[in-house]
mmCIF file of C-alpha atoms in Angstrom:
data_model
loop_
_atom_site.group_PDB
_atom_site.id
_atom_site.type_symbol
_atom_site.label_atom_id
_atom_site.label_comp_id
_atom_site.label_asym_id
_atom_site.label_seq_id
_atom_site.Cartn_x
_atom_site.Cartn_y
_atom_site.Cartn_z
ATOM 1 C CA UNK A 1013 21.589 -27.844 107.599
ATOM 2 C CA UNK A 1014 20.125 -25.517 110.246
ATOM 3 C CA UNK A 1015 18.703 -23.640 107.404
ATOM 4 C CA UNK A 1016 16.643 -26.943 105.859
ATOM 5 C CA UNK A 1017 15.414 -27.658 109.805
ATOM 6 C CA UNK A 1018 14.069 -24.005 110.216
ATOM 7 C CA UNK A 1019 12.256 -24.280 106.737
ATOM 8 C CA UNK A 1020 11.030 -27.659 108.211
ATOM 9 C CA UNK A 1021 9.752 -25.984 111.098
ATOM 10 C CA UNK A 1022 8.012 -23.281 109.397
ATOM 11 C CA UNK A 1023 6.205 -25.991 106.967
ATOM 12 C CA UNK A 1024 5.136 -27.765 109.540
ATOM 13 C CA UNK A 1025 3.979 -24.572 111.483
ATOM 14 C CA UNK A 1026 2.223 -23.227 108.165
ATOM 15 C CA UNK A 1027 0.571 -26.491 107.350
ATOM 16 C CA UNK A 1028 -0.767 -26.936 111.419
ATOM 17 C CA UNK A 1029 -2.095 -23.058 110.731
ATOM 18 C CA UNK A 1030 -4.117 -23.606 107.610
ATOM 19 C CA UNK A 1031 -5.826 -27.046 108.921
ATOM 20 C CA UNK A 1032 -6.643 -24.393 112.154
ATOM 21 C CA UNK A 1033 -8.169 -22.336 110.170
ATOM 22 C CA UNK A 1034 -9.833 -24.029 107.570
ATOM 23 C CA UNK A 1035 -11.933 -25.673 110.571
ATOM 24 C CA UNK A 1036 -12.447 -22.034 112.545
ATOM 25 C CA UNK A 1037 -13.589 -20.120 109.660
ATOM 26 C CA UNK A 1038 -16.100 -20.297 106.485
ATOM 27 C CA UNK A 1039 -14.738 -20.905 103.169
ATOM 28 C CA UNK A 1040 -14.405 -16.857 102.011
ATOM 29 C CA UNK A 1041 -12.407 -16.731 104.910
ATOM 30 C CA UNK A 1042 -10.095 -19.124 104.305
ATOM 31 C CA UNK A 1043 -9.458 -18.262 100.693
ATOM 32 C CA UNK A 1044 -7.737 -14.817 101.506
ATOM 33 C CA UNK A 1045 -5.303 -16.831 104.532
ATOM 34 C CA UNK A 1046 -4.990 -19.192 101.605
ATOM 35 C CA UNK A 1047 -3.629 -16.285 99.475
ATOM 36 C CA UNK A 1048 -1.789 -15.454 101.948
ATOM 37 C CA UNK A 1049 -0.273 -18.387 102.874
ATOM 38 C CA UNK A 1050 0.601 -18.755 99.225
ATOM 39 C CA UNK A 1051 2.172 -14.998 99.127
ATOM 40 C CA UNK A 1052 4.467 -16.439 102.400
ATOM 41 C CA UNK A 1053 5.840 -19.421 100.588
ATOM 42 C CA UNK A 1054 6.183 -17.518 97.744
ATOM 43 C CA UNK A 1055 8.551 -14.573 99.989
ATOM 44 C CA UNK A 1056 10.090 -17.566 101.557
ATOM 45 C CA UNK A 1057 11.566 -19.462 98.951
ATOM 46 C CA UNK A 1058 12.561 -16.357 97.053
ATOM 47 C CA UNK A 1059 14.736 -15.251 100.083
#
């Protein structure tokens, strides 16, 4: 259970970081944190 509340967390963190920066930064910007973002997930749910 703690596990699915940290993963929770983290979403919620993730999602609250990629609304920041999709308003702070142009659109080339954002694409590579999008990669990024994607690459996290990806590590996440693998481990």
């Amino acid at each position: 259970m703690t596990n699915v509340l940290v993963l929770l967390i983290l979403l919620v963190m993730v999602g609250t970081l990629s609304v920041f920066i999709w308003n702070s930064y142009p659109l080339e910007s954002w694409t590579s944190s999008q990669d990024l973002r994607i690459k996290k997930v990806a590590y996440l749910s693998f481990h």
